Coordinates of N, CA and C in Angstrom, one line a residue:
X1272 N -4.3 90.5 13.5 CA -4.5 89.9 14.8 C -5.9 89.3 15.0
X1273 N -6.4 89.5 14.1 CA -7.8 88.5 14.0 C -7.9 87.3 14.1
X1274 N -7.8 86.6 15.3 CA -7.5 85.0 15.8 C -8.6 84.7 16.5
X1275 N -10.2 83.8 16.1 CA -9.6 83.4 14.2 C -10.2 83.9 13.4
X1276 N -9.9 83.8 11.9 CA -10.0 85.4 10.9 C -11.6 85.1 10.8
X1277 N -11.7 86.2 10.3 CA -13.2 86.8 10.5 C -13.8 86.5 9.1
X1278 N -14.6 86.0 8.2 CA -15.1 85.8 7.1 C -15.4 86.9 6.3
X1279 N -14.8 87.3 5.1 CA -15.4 88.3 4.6 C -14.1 89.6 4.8
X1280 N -13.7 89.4 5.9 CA -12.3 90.5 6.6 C -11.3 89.8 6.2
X1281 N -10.5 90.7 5.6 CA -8.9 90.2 4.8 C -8.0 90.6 6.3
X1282 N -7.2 90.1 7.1 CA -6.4 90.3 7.8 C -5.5 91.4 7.6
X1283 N -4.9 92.3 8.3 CA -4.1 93.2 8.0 C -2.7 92.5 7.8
X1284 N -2.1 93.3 7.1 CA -0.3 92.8 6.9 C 0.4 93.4 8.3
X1285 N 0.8 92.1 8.5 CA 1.4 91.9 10.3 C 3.0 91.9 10.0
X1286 N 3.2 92.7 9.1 CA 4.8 93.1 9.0 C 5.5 94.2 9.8
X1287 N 5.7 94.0 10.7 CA 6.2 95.2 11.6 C 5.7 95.2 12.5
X1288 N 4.6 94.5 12.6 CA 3.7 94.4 13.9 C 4.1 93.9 15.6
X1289 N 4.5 94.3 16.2 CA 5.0 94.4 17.6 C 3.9 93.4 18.5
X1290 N 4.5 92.8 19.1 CA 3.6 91.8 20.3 C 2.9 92.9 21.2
X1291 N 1.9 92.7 21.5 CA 1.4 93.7 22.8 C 0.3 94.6 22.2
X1292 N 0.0 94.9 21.0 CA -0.9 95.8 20.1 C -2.1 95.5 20.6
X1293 N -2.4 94.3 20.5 CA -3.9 93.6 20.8 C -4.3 94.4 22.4
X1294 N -3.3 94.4 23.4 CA -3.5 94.9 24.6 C -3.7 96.1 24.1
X1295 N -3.3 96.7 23.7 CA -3.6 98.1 23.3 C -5.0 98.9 22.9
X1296 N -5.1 97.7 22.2 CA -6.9 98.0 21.9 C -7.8 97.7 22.9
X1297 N -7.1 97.2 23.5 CA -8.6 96.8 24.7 C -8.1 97.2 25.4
X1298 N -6.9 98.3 25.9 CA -6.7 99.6 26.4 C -7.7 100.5 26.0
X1299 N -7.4 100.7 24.7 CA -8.5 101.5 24.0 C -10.4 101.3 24.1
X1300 N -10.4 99.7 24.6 CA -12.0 99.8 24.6 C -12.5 100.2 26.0
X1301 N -11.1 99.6 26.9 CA -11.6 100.5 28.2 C -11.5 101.7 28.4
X1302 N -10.7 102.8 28.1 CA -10.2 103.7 27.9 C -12.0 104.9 27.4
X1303 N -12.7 103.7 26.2 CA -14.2 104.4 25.8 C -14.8 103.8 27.2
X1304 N -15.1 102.3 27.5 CA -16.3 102.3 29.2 C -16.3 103.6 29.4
X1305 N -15.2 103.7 30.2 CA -14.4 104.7 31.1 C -14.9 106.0 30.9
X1306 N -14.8 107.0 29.6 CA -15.1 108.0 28.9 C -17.1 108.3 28.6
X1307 N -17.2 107.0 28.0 CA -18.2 107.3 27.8 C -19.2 106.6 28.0
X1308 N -19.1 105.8 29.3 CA -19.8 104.8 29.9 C -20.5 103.8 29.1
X1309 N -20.3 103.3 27.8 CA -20.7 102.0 27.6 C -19.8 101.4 26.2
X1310 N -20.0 100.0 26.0 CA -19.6 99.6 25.1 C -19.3 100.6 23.4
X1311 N -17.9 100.6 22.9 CA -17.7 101.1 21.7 C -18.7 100.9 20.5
X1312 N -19.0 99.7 20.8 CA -19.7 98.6 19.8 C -21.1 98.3 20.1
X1313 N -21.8 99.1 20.9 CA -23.1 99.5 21.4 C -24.3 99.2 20.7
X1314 N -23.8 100.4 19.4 CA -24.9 100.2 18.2 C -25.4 99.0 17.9
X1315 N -25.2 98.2 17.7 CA -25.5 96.6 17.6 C -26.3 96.2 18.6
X1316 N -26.7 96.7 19.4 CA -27.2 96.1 20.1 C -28.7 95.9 19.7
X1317 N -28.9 97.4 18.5 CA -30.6 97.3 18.3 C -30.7 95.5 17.4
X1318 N -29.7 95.2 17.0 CA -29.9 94.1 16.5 C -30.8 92.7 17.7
X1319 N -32.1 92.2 17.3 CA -32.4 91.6 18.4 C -31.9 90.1 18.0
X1320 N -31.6 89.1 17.4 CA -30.7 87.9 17.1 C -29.3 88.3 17.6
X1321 N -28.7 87.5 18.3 CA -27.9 87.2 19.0 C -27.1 86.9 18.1
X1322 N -27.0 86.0 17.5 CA -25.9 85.7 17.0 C -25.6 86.5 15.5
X1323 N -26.7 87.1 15.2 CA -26.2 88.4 14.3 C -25.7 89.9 14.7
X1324 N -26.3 89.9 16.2 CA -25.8 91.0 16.7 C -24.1 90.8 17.1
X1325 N -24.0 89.4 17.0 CA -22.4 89.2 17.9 C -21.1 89.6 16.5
X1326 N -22.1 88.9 15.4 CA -21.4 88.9 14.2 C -21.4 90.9 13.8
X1327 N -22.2 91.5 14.2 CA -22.2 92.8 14.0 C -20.8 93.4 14.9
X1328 N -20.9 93.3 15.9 CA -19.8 93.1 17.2 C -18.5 93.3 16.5
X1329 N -18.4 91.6 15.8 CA -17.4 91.5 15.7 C -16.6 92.7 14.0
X1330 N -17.4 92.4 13.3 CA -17.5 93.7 12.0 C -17.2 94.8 12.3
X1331 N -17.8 95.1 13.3 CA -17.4 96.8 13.9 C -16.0 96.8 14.8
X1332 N -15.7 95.9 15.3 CA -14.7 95.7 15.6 C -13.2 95.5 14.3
X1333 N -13.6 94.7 13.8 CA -12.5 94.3 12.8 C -12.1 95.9 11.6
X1334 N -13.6 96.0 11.3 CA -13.3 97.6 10.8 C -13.0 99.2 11.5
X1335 N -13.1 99.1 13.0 CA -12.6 100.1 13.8 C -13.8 101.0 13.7
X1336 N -15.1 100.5 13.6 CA -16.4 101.4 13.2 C -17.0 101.7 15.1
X1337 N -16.5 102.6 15.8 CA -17.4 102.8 17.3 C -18.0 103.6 16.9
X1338 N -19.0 103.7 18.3 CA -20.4 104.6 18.1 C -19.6 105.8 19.0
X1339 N -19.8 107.0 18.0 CA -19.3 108.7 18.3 C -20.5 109.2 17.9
X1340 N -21.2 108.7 18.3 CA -23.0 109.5 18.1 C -23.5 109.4 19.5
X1341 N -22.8 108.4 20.4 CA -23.3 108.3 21.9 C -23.1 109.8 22.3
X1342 N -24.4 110.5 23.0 CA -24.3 111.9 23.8 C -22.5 112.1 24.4
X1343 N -22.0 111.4 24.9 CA -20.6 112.0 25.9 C -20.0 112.1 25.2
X1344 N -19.7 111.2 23.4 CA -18.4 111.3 22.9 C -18.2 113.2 22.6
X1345 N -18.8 113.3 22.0 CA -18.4 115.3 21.5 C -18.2 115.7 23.0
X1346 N -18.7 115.5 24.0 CA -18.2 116.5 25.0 C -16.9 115.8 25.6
X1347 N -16.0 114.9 25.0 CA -15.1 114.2 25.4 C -13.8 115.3 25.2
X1348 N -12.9 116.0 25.4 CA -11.9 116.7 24.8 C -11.4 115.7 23.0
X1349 N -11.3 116.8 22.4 CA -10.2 116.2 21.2 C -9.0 115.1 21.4
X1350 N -8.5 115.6 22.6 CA -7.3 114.7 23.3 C -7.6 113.3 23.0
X1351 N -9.0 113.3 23.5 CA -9.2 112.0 25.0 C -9.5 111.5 23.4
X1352 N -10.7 112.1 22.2 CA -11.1 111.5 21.5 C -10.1 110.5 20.3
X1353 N -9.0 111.3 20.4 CA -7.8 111.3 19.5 C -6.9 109.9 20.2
X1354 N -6.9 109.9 21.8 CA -5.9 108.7 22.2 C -7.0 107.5 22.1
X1355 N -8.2 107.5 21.9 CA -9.2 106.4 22.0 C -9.1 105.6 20.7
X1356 N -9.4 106.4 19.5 CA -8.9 106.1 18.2 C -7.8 105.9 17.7
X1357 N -6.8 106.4 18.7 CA -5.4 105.8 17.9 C -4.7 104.7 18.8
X1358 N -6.0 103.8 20.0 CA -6.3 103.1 20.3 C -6.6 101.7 19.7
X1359 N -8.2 102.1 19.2 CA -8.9 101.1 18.6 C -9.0 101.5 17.1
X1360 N -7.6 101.3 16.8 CA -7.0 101.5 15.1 C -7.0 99.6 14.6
X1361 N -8.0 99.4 13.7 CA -7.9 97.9 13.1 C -6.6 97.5 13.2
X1362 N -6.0 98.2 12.5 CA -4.5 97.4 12.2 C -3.4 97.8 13.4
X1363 N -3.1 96.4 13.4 CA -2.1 96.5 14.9 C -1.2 97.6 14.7
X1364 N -0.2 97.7 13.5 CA 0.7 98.5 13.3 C 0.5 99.8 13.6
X1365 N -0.8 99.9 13.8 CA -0.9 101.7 13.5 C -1.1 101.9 14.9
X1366 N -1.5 101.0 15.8 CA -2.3 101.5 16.9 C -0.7 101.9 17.9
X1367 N -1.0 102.9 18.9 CA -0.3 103.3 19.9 C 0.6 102.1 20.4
X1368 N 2.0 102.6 20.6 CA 2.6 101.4 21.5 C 2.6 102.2 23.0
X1369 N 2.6 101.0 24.1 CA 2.4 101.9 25.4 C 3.0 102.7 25.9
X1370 N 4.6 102.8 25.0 CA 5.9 104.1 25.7 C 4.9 105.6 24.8
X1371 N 4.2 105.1 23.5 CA 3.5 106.0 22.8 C 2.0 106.5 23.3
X1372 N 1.3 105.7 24.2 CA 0.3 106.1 24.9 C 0.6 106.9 25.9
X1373 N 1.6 106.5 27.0 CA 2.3 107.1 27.3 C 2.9 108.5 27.3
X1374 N 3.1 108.9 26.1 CA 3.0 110.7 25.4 C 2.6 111.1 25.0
X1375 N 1.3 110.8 24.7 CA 0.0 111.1 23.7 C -0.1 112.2 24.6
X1376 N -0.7 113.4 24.3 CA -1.1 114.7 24.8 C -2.0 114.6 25.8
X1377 N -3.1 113.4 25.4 CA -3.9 113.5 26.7 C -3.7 112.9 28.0
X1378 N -2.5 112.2 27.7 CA -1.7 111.7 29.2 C -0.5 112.5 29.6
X1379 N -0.1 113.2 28.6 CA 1.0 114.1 29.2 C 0.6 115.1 29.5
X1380 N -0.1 116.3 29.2 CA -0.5 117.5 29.1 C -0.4 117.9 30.8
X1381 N -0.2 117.2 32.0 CA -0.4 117.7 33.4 C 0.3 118.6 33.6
X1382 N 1.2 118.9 32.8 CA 2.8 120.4 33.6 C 1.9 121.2 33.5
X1383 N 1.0 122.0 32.8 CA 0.8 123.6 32.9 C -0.8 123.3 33.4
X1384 N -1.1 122.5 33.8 CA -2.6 122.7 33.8 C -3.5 122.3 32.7
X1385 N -4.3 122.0 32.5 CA -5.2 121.4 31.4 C -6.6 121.4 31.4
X1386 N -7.4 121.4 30.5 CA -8.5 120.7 30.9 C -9.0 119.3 30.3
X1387 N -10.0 118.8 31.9 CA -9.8 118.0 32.2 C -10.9 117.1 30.5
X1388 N -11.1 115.7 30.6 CA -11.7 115.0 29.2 C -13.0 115.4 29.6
X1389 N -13.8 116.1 30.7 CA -15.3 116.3 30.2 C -14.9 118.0 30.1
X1390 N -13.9 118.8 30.2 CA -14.0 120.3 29.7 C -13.7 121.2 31.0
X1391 N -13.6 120.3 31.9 CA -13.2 121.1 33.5 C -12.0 121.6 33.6
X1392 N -11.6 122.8 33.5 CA -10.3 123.0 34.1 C -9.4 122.5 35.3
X1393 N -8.4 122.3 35.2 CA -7.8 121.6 36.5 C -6.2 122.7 36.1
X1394 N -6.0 122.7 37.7 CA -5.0 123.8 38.0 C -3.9 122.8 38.0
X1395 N -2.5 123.6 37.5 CA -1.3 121.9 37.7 C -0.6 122.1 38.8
X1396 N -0.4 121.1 39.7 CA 0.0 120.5 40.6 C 1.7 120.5 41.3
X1397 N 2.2 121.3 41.9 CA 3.3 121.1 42.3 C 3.8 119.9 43.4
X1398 N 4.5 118.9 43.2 CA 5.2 117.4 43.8 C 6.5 118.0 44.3
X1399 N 7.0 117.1 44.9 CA 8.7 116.6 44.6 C 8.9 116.2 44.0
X1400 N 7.8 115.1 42.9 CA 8.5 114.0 42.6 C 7.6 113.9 41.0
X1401 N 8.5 113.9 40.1 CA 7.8 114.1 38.7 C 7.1 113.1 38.5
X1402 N 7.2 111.7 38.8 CA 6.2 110.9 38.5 C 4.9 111.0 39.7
X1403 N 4.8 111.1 40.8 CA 4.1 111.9 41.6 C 3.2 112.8 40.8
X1404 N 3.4 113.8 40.5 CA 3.3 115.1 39.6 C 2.8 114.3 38.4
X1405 N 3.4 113.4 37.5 CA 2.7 113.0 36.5 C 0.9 112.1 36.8
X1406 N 1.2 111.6 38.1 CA -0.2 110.4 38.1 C -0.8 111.4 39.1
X1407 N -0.6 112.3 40.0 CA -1.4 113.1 40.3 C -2.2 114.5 39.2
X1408 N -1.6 114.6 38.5 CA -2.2 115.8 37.5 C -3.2 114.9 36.8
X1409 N -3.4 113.6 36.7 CA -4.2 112.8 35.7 C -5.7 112.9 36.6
X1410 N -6.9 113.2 35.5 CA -8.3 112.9 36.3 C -8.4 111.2 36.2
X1411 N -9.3 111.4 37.4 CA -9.8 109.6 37.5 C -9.4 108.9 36.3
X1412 N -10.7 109.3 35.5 CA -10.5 108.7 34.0 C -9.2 107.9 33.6
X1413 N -8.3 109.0 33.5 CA -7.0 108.9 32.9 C -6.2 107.4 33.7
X1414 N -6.4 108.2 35.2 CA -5.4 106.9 35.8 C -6.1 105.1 35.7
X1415 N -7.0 105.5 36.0 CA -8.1 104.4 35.3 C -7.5 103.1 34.1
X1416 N -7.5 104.1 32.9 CA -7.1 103.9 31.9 C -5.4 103.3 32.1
X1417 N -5.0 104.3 32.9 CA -3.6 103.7 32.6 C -3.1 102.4 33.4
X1418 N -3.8 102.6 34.4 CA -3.9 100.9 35.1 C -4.4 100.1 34.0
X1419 N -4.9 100.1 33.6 CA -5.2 99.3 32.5 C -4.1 99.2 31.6
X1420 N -3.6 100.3 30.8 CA -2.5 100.0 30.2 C -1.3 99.2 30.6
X1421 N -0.9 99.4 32.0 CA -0.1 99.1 32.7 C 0.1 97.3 33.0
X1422 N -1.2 96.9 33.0 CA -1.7 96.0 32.9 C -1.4 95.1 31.8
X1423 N -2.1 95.7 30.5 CA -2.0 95.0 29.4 C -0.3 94.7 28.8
X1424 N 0.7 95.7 29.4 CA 2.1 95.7 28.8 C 2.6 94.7 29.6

């Protein structure tokens, strides 16, 4: 999905590759703002040339290299860290489709209670109404995110 291909970057094999993936990752780069308040692709920035920092950007991107050294990512739950990365997976094929974001642990987990992506416990919520019950069990973050997803499908 590299349009247009990137020099040096061999394009993945788009055999099986589903329309909508690309949204998916920029599910996934909002999904890090959101989590860990800044850009995935951060590190680059000590680059002070611009147009070598953009070309950095773009490398870190094509290889799925984000900054997990920012202070919030470790205090992020496993969950949150796990749907972010199988998010911002290079290759379109691999990355989450949105009925599959959709059941990833860190968006479903609301029936028994959970804790929440910074480690807070949250108590689970009795509705009438299971989807009620689904988008209210979610912290900010989450529904955040999923408007987003929502969005991108």
């Amino acid at each position: 999905e590299l349009t247009p291909p990137i020099t040096g970057v061999d394009p993945p094999a788009l055999e099986g590759a589903s329309l909508g993936h690309s949204d998916m990752w920029s599910a996934g780069v909002i999904a890090y703002l959101l989590l860990v308040g800044h850009s995935p692709f951060n590190s680059a920035l000590r680059i002070t040339d611009p147009a070598l920092r953009e070309a950095e950007v773009i490398r870190m991107a094509a290889y799925g290299q984000i900054n997990t050294t920012a202070r919030p990512w470790p205090r992020l739950s496993q969950e949150a860290r796990g749907f972010i990365m199988a998010l911002l997976q290079p290759q379109a094929s691999k990355r989450l489709t949105p009925e599959q974001a959709w059941h990833h642990p860190w968006v479903s987990r609301y029936t028994d209670g959970y804790v929440d992506s910074m480690g807070m416990p949250v108590a689970p919520r009795t509705t009438p109404s299971i989807a009620t019950s689904r988008w209210r069990g979610l912290d900010g973050f989450q529904r955040l995110c999923w408007m987003a997803v929502a969005c991108a499908a």
